[in-house]
XYZ file of C-alpha atoms in Angstrom:
401
model
C -7.585 20.460 23.379
C -8.154 16.735 22.918
C -5.863 13.794 22.541
C -7.456 10.371 22.823
C -6.467 8.797 26.104
C -4.572 5.513 26.033
C -4.400 5.390 22.238
C -1.976 2.597 21.370
C -3.163 1.369 17.981
C -0.116 1.234 15.698
C -0.509 -2.269 14.265
C -1.604 -1.721 10.674
C 0.886 -1.481 7.825
C -1.165 -0.598 4.723
C -3.068 2.705 4.583
C -6.642 1.535 3.929
C -6.829 -1.499 6.152
C -4.501 -0.032 8.785
C -6.660 3.050 9.297
C -9.865 1.024 9.617
C -8.260 -1.586 11.846
C -6.735 0.947 14.219
C -9.824 3.171 14.425
C -12.141 0.249 15.182
C -9.697 -1.231 17.674
C -9.447 2.003 19.654
C -13.226 2.320 19.675
C -13.512 -1.098 21.280
C -14.843 -3.081 18.334
C -14.224 -6.844 18.516
C -14.584 -9.467 15.806
C -17.356 -11.947 16.685
C -15.346 -15.057 15.804
C -12.330 -14.199 17.991
C -13.475 -11.664 20.585
C -10.388 -9.669 19.589
C -9.903 -6.651 17.301
C -10.462 -7.222 13.593
C -7.174 -8.174 11.968
C -5.760 -6.342 9.010
C -5.782 -9.713 7.235
C -9.557 -10.036 7.679
C -10.117 -6.511 6.388
C -7.855 -7.180 3.390
C -9.843 -10.296 2.512
C -13.211 -8.588 2.852
C -12.014 -5.654 0.725
C -11.501 -7.952 -2.257
C -8.179 -9.446 -1.288
C -5.139 -9.768 -3.499
C -4.727 -9.251 -7.209
C -2.050 -7.920 -9.552
C -1.729 -4.790 -11.611
C 1.094 -3.721 -13.934
C 1.391 -0.056 -14.934
C 4.171 2.080 -16.376
C 4.291 5.872 -16.366
C 6.514 8.187 -18.389
C 5.825 11.838 -17.553
C 7.960 14.585 -19.027
C 10.390 15.902 -16.439
C 10.087 12.848 -14.191
C 11.814 9.488 -14.002
C 9.827 6.583 -15.464
C 7.879 4.445 -13.019
C 6.854 0.795 -12.931
C 3.924 0.567 -10.527
C 2.895 -2.872 -9.291
C -0.431 -3.417 -7.531
C -0.817 -6.463 -5.325
C -4.232 -5.902 -3.724
C -7.677 -4.637 -4.679
C -7.550 -0.910 -5.425
C -11.128 -0.508 -6.662
C -12.630 1.356 -3.682
C -11.435 -1.177 -1.091
C -12.492 0.938 1.884
C -16.023 1.277 0.541
C -16.112 -2.472 -0.022
C -15.199 -3.054 3.629
C -17.748 -0.530 4.874
C -20.541 -1.862 2.679
C -19.869 -5.556 3.246
C -19.554 -5.209 7.024
C -22.334 -2.600 7.175
C -20.095 -0.194 9.065
C -21.915 3.084 9.792
C -19.853 6.105 8.843
C -20.243 9.795 9.349
C -18.427 11.940 6.794
C -17.695 15.408 8.099
C -16.114 17.866 5.714
C -16.005 21.569 5.036
C -14.396 23.942 2.568
C -13.537 26.085 5.574
C -10.240 25.295 7.278
C -11.590 26.683 10.569
C -14.658 24.461 10.383
C -12.456 21.518 9.436
C -10.348 22.051 12.548
C -13.441 22.321 14.727
C -14.866 19.135 13.218
C -11.654 17.355 14.178
C -11.709 18.665 17.736
C -15.375 17.721 18.100
C -14.762 14.194 16.778
C -11.953 13.631 19.257
C -14.089 15.032 22.085
C -16.782 12.518 21.123
C -14.296 9.670 21.494
C -13.867 8.815 17.813
C -10.549 7.885 16.249
C -11.186 9.856 13.033
C -9.835 8.702 9.688
C -8.502 11.353 7.299
C -6.591 11.359 4.023
C -4.225 14.356 4.116
C -1.710 14.957 1.367
C 1.256 12.695 2.051
C 3.686 15.156 0.414
C 2.966 17.738 3.118
C 3.535 15.434 6.090
C 7.226 15.926 6.992
C 7.843 12.383 8.266
C 7.278 11.025 4.743
C 10.392 12.907 3.584
C 8.897 13.628 0.163
C 10.314 16.790 -1.475
C 7.478 19.200 -2.201
C 6.358 19.199 -5.819
C 3.454 21.335 -7.012
C 2.551 18.636 -9.516
C 2.510 15.736 -7.053
C -0.040 14.977 -4.364
C -1.797 12.017 -2.845
C -4.175 11.493 0.036
C -3.717 8.238 1.943
C -5.861 7.209 4.947
C -4.523 7.489 8.488
C -5.900 8.037 11.991
C -5.658 11.368 13.801
C -5.769 10.731 17.534
C -4.678 14.100 18.885
C -4.916 17.762 17.927
C -3.615 20.425 20.329
C -3.406 23.906 18.759
C -2.079 25.588 21.893
C 0.918 23.239 21.829
C 1.056 23.189 18.046
C 1.047 19.386 17.922
C -1.080 16.813 16.117
C -0.740 13.079 16.725
C -1.146 10.459 14.008
C -1.224 6.702 13.545
C 0.129 6.019 10.062
C 1.882 2.693 9.224
C 4.690 3.134 11.737
C 4.823 1.048 14.909
C 5.227 4.246 16.933
C 3.253 7.482 17.297
C 3.865 10.255 14.800
C 3.701 13.920 15.759
C 3.448 16.791 13.278
C 2.815 20.490 13.631
C -0.871 21.336 13.574
C -0.061 23.845 10.830
C 1.418 21.078 8.663
C -1.580 18.815 9.230
C -3.992 21.652 8.434
C -2.212 22.344 5.146
C -2.109 18.653 4.259
C -5.822 18.221 5.023
C -6.671 21.184 2.816
C -4.505 20.544 -0.239
C -6.504 17.885 -2.131
C -9.898 19.155 -3.245
C -11.864 15.913 -2.952
C -10.422 15.207 0.522
C -10.405 18.812 1.755
C -10.758 18.888 5.543
C -12.677 15.618 5.443
C -13.015 13.255 8.406
C -14.547 9.790 8.419
C -15.996 8.607 11.711
C -16.688 4.884 11.923
C -19.298 2.949 13.839
C -19.301 -0.740 14.724
C -19.778 -3.428 12.049
C -22.902 -5.579 11.982
C -21.607 -8.863 13.427
C -24.309 -10.900 11.696
C -23.044 -10.100 8.196
C -19.455 -11.292 8.688
C -19.930 -14.641 6.864
C -21.531 -12.936 3.874
C -18.871 -10.205 3.862
C -16.193 -12.883 3.726
C -17.929 -14.683 0.860
C -18.198 -11.437 -1.089
C -14.505 -10.740 -0.528
C -13.532 -14.243 -1.682
C -15.599 -13.950 -4.843
C -14.140 -10.507 -5.505
C -10.598 -11.839 -5.305
C -11.331 -14.524 -7.902
C -12.922 -11.979 -10.245
C -10.040 -9.520 -9.932
C -7.487 -12.166 -10.867
C -9.394 -13.977 -13.625
C -11.969 -11.639 -15.201
C -12.116 -8.242 -16.859
C -11.438 -5.485 -14.316
C -14.164 -3.001 -13.306
C -12.304 -0.377 -15.341
C -9.059 -0.128 -17.262
C -7.379 -2.455 -19.711
C -7.669 -6.189 -19.057
C -3.984 -6.674 -19.880
C -3.046 -4.582 -16.848
C -4.851 -6.682 -14.235
C -4.840 -10.168 -12.807
C -3.219 -13.224 -14.322
C -3.223 -11.576 -17.725
C -1.118 -8.704 -16.365
C 1.544 -11.128 -15.177
C 1.717 -12.558 -18.685
C 1.899 -9.057 -20.122
C 4.771 -8.126 -17.808
C 6.636 -11.276 -18.812
C 6.170 -10.309 -22.470
C 7.495 -6.793 -21.833
C 10.604 -8.293 -20.268
C 11.245 -10.506 -23.312
C 10.349 -8.265 -26.238
C 12.176 -5.295 -27.766
C 9.165 -3.421 -29.119
C 7.572 -0.249 -27.770
C 6.662 -0.631 -24.116
C 9.224 -3.351 -23.517
C 11.893 -3.056 -20.854
C 14.633 -3.353 -23.486
C 13.139 -0.385 -25.342
C 12.023 1.833 -22.481
C 14.617 1.021 -19.788
C 17.716 -0.138 -21.677
C 20.349 0.987 -19.154
C 21.401 3.799 -16.845
C 18.920 6.078 -15.145
C 15.755 4.760 -16.857
C 16.567 1.202 -15.833
C 17.512 2.156 -12.278
C 14.276 4.143 -11.958
C 12.209 1.247 -13.281
C 13.814 -1.243 -10.929
C 13.635 0.949 -7.827
C 9.994 1.907 -8.374
C 8.998 -1.700 -9.057
C 10.851 -2.790 -5.907
C 9.242 -0.006 -3.895
C 5.658 -0.648 -5.006
C 5.965 -4.418 -4.608
C 7.349 -4.531 -1.084
C 7.450 -3.084 2.445
C 8.361 0.407 1.243
C 4.743 0.664 0.060
C 3.152 -0.907 3.116
C 3.231 -4.506 1.893
C 5.050 -7.632 2.993
C 7.982 -9.132 1.111
C 5.529 -11.779 -0.121
C 3.239 -9.271 -1.832
C 0.727 -9.843 1.005
C 0.026 -13.409 -0.054
C 1.058 -14.409 3.469
C -1.449 -11.909 4.886
C -4.149 -13.209 2.554
C -3.375 -16.747 3.704
C -3.967 -15.589 7.278
C -7.344 -14.227 6.136
C -8.194 -17.555 4.540
C -7.432 -19.328 7.805
C -9.804 -16.950 9.614
C -12.396 -17.359 6.874
C -12.149 -21.130 7.178
C -13.023 -20.801 10.861
C -16.007 -18.523 10.277
C -17.381 -20.465 7.299
C -16.388 -23.877 8.688
C -14.595 -24.660 5.432
C -11.565 -26.905 5.553
C -11.065 -26.287 1.840
C -10.076 -22.686 2.557
C -7.311 -23.884 4.866
C -5.891 -25.866 1.960
C -6.116 -22.784 -0.261
C -4.238 -20.780 2.375
C -1.310 -23.156 1.922
C -1.406 -22.451 -1.820
C -1.188 -18.719 -1.207
C 1.736 -19.174 1.153
C 3.529 -21.014 -1.650
C 2.667 -18.154 -3.992
C 4.115 -15.783 -1.405
C 7.473 -17.543 -1.682
C 7.412 -16.954 -5.438
C 6.602 -13.274 -4.936
C 9.473 -12.904 -2.482
C 11.868 -14.389 -5.039
C 10.555 -11.908 -7.608
C 11.091 -8.989 -5.233
C 14.675 -10.148 -4.635
C 15.344 -10.338 -8.373
C 14.460 -6.685 -9.003
C 17.435 -5.284 -7.095
C 19.967 -8.082 -6.548
C 22.007 -7.394 -3.438
C 25.251 -8.456 -5.101
C 24.810 -6.266 -8.191
C 26.857 -3.027 -8.245
C 24.751 0.095 -7.679
C 21.530 -1.958 -7.606
C 22.457 -3.478 -4.253
C 23.228 -0.029 -2.845
C 19.854 1.264 -4.074
C 18.100 -1.670 -2.447
C 19.884 -1.058 0.841
C 18.818 2.600 0.826
C 15.160 1.701 0.219
C 15.183 -1.051 2.840
C 16.904 1.077 5.467
C 14.542 4.007 4.936
C 11.562 1.663 5.250
C 12.890 -0.032 8.375
C 13.630 3.283 10.073
C 10.137 4.618 9.452
C 8.308 1.466 10.557
C 10.331 0.982 13.717
C 11.011 4.557 14.831
C 8.712 6.871 12.875
C 10.275 10.303 12.537
C 12.847 9.816 15.305
C 15.505 9.019 12.689
C 14.258 11.474 10.073
C 17.765 12.748 9.312
C 18.883 9.247 8.329
C 15.652 8.664 6.401
C 16.417 11.789 4.375
C 19.995 10.578 3.874
C 18.632 7.330 2.407
C 16.326 9.289 0.106
C 19.176 11.523 -1.057
C 21.493 8.533 -1.531
C 18.997 6.993 -3.926
C 18.682 10.243 -5.865
C 22.477 10.499 -6.053
C 22.650 6.992 -7.484
C 20.193 7.974 -10.210
C 22.361 10.961 -11.095
C 25.510 8.814 -11.109
C 23.807 6.233 -13.338
C 23.432 8.811 -16.111
C 27.170 8.758 -16.783
C 28.492 5.702 -14.983
C 26.197 2.673 -14.823
C 28.321 -0.275 -13.645
C 26.208 -3.027 -15.249
C 27.035 -4.234 -18.766
C 24.512 -4.760 -21.539
C 24.958 -8.519 -21.232
C 24.359 -8.381 -17.482
C 21.250 -6.261 -18.041
C 19.899 -8.833 -20.483
C 20.537 -11.547 -17.906
C 18.798 -9.440 -15.257
C 15.698 -9.024 -17.423
C 15.685 -12.735 -18.166
C 15.919 -13.586 -14.472
C 13.114 -11.196 -13.552
C 10.984 -12.687 -16.339
C 11.636 -16.190 -15.045
C 10.490 -15.108 -11.575
C 7.373 -13.445 -13.034
C 6.463 -16.675 -14.817
C 6.935 -18.630 -11.589
C 4.629 -16.177 -9.828
C 2.087 -16.587 -12.632
C 2.111 -20.350 -12.198
C 1.749 -20.132 -8.419
C -0.959 -17.470 -8.603
C -2.971 -19.400 -11.161
C -2.847 -22.533 -9.005
C -3.890 -20.578 -5.909
C -6.766 -18.661 -7.467
C -8.123 -21.728 -9.245
C -8.059 -23.586 -5.923
C -9.871 -20.641 -4.332
C -12.477 -20.607 -7.076
C -13.129 -24.324 -6.604
C -13.381 -23.909 -2.818
C -16.116 -21.258 -2.974
C -18.238 -22.670 -5.805
């Protein structure tokens, strides 16, 4: 049964853009302005680029979460496909047997198929199974060998990932809307690249400065940064002082915010502003716009502010918080650099973080005064990000008008 020969595409870090980048690269697609594979930066920019979203979740029976978005999440893959006019062939079936055959056929045809299996059922993610939790994130399947029982995946790590075919089958079949689905990509239309870039640039400005396509305006863009700063200063409902005063709720809020903002969720420590700056440099070349090069410098400055904000969420020197940060960072590093080869240590990091949450219920080694100082410091960093982001997006708006 088939495994794509000479597959070596393990460059992408974020699900959407990584899957597209790696599939197109394997299939020999080259960007017209470089003669090299499309970069993840270019795909990020065309998708709508960077933005900000602030969301909190409090589900009964689960720790609270602070989820931070740093890039367009409004159908970014469809935006890339539509703007670059990438042909795609969606093959799906309610039948698991047909789904397996579709995968084998796609590999035989030389495609690097994109799928979105449930991440909770892929063992290398080290996510404890929960009937109430699921999520399909794009990756590339480049091998499927039932007689050996192995399937081979490209999914954010710099190295190949191998799972049992049985596990992949279950993961592909768990989520109804993604059940046994495969997306086969064709080559982009080279002639539309300039227009695709312009659409992506305009989309970035809209996401940061205008009402979002759906959802509350206070949760997106520059306004969301102001809202987060308010929640860090106030004591009313929804504020950090009210919802995450100390102990386990606070530790959960800080660790989820740190996770969603940084490399643990496929991003850079600069909230991908450095990646977006790389896109702007490429865009400047394609559009022959020196102004975009100047804007790229603005986004690199914003990236420094984002990195300072990430650091403030789990200060390394703070008791317990520094240990939590180390566990998240180590788990992330192990997965990116070695995939599942160090799965035992990855699981140890996961369990260490859970143990810290349990310990924090009865023994949280940070005083109320220190917590107030922590919130104030995070707020200060959020305001600095707001200032840098506003300067960058206003410069971008002026450059494309």
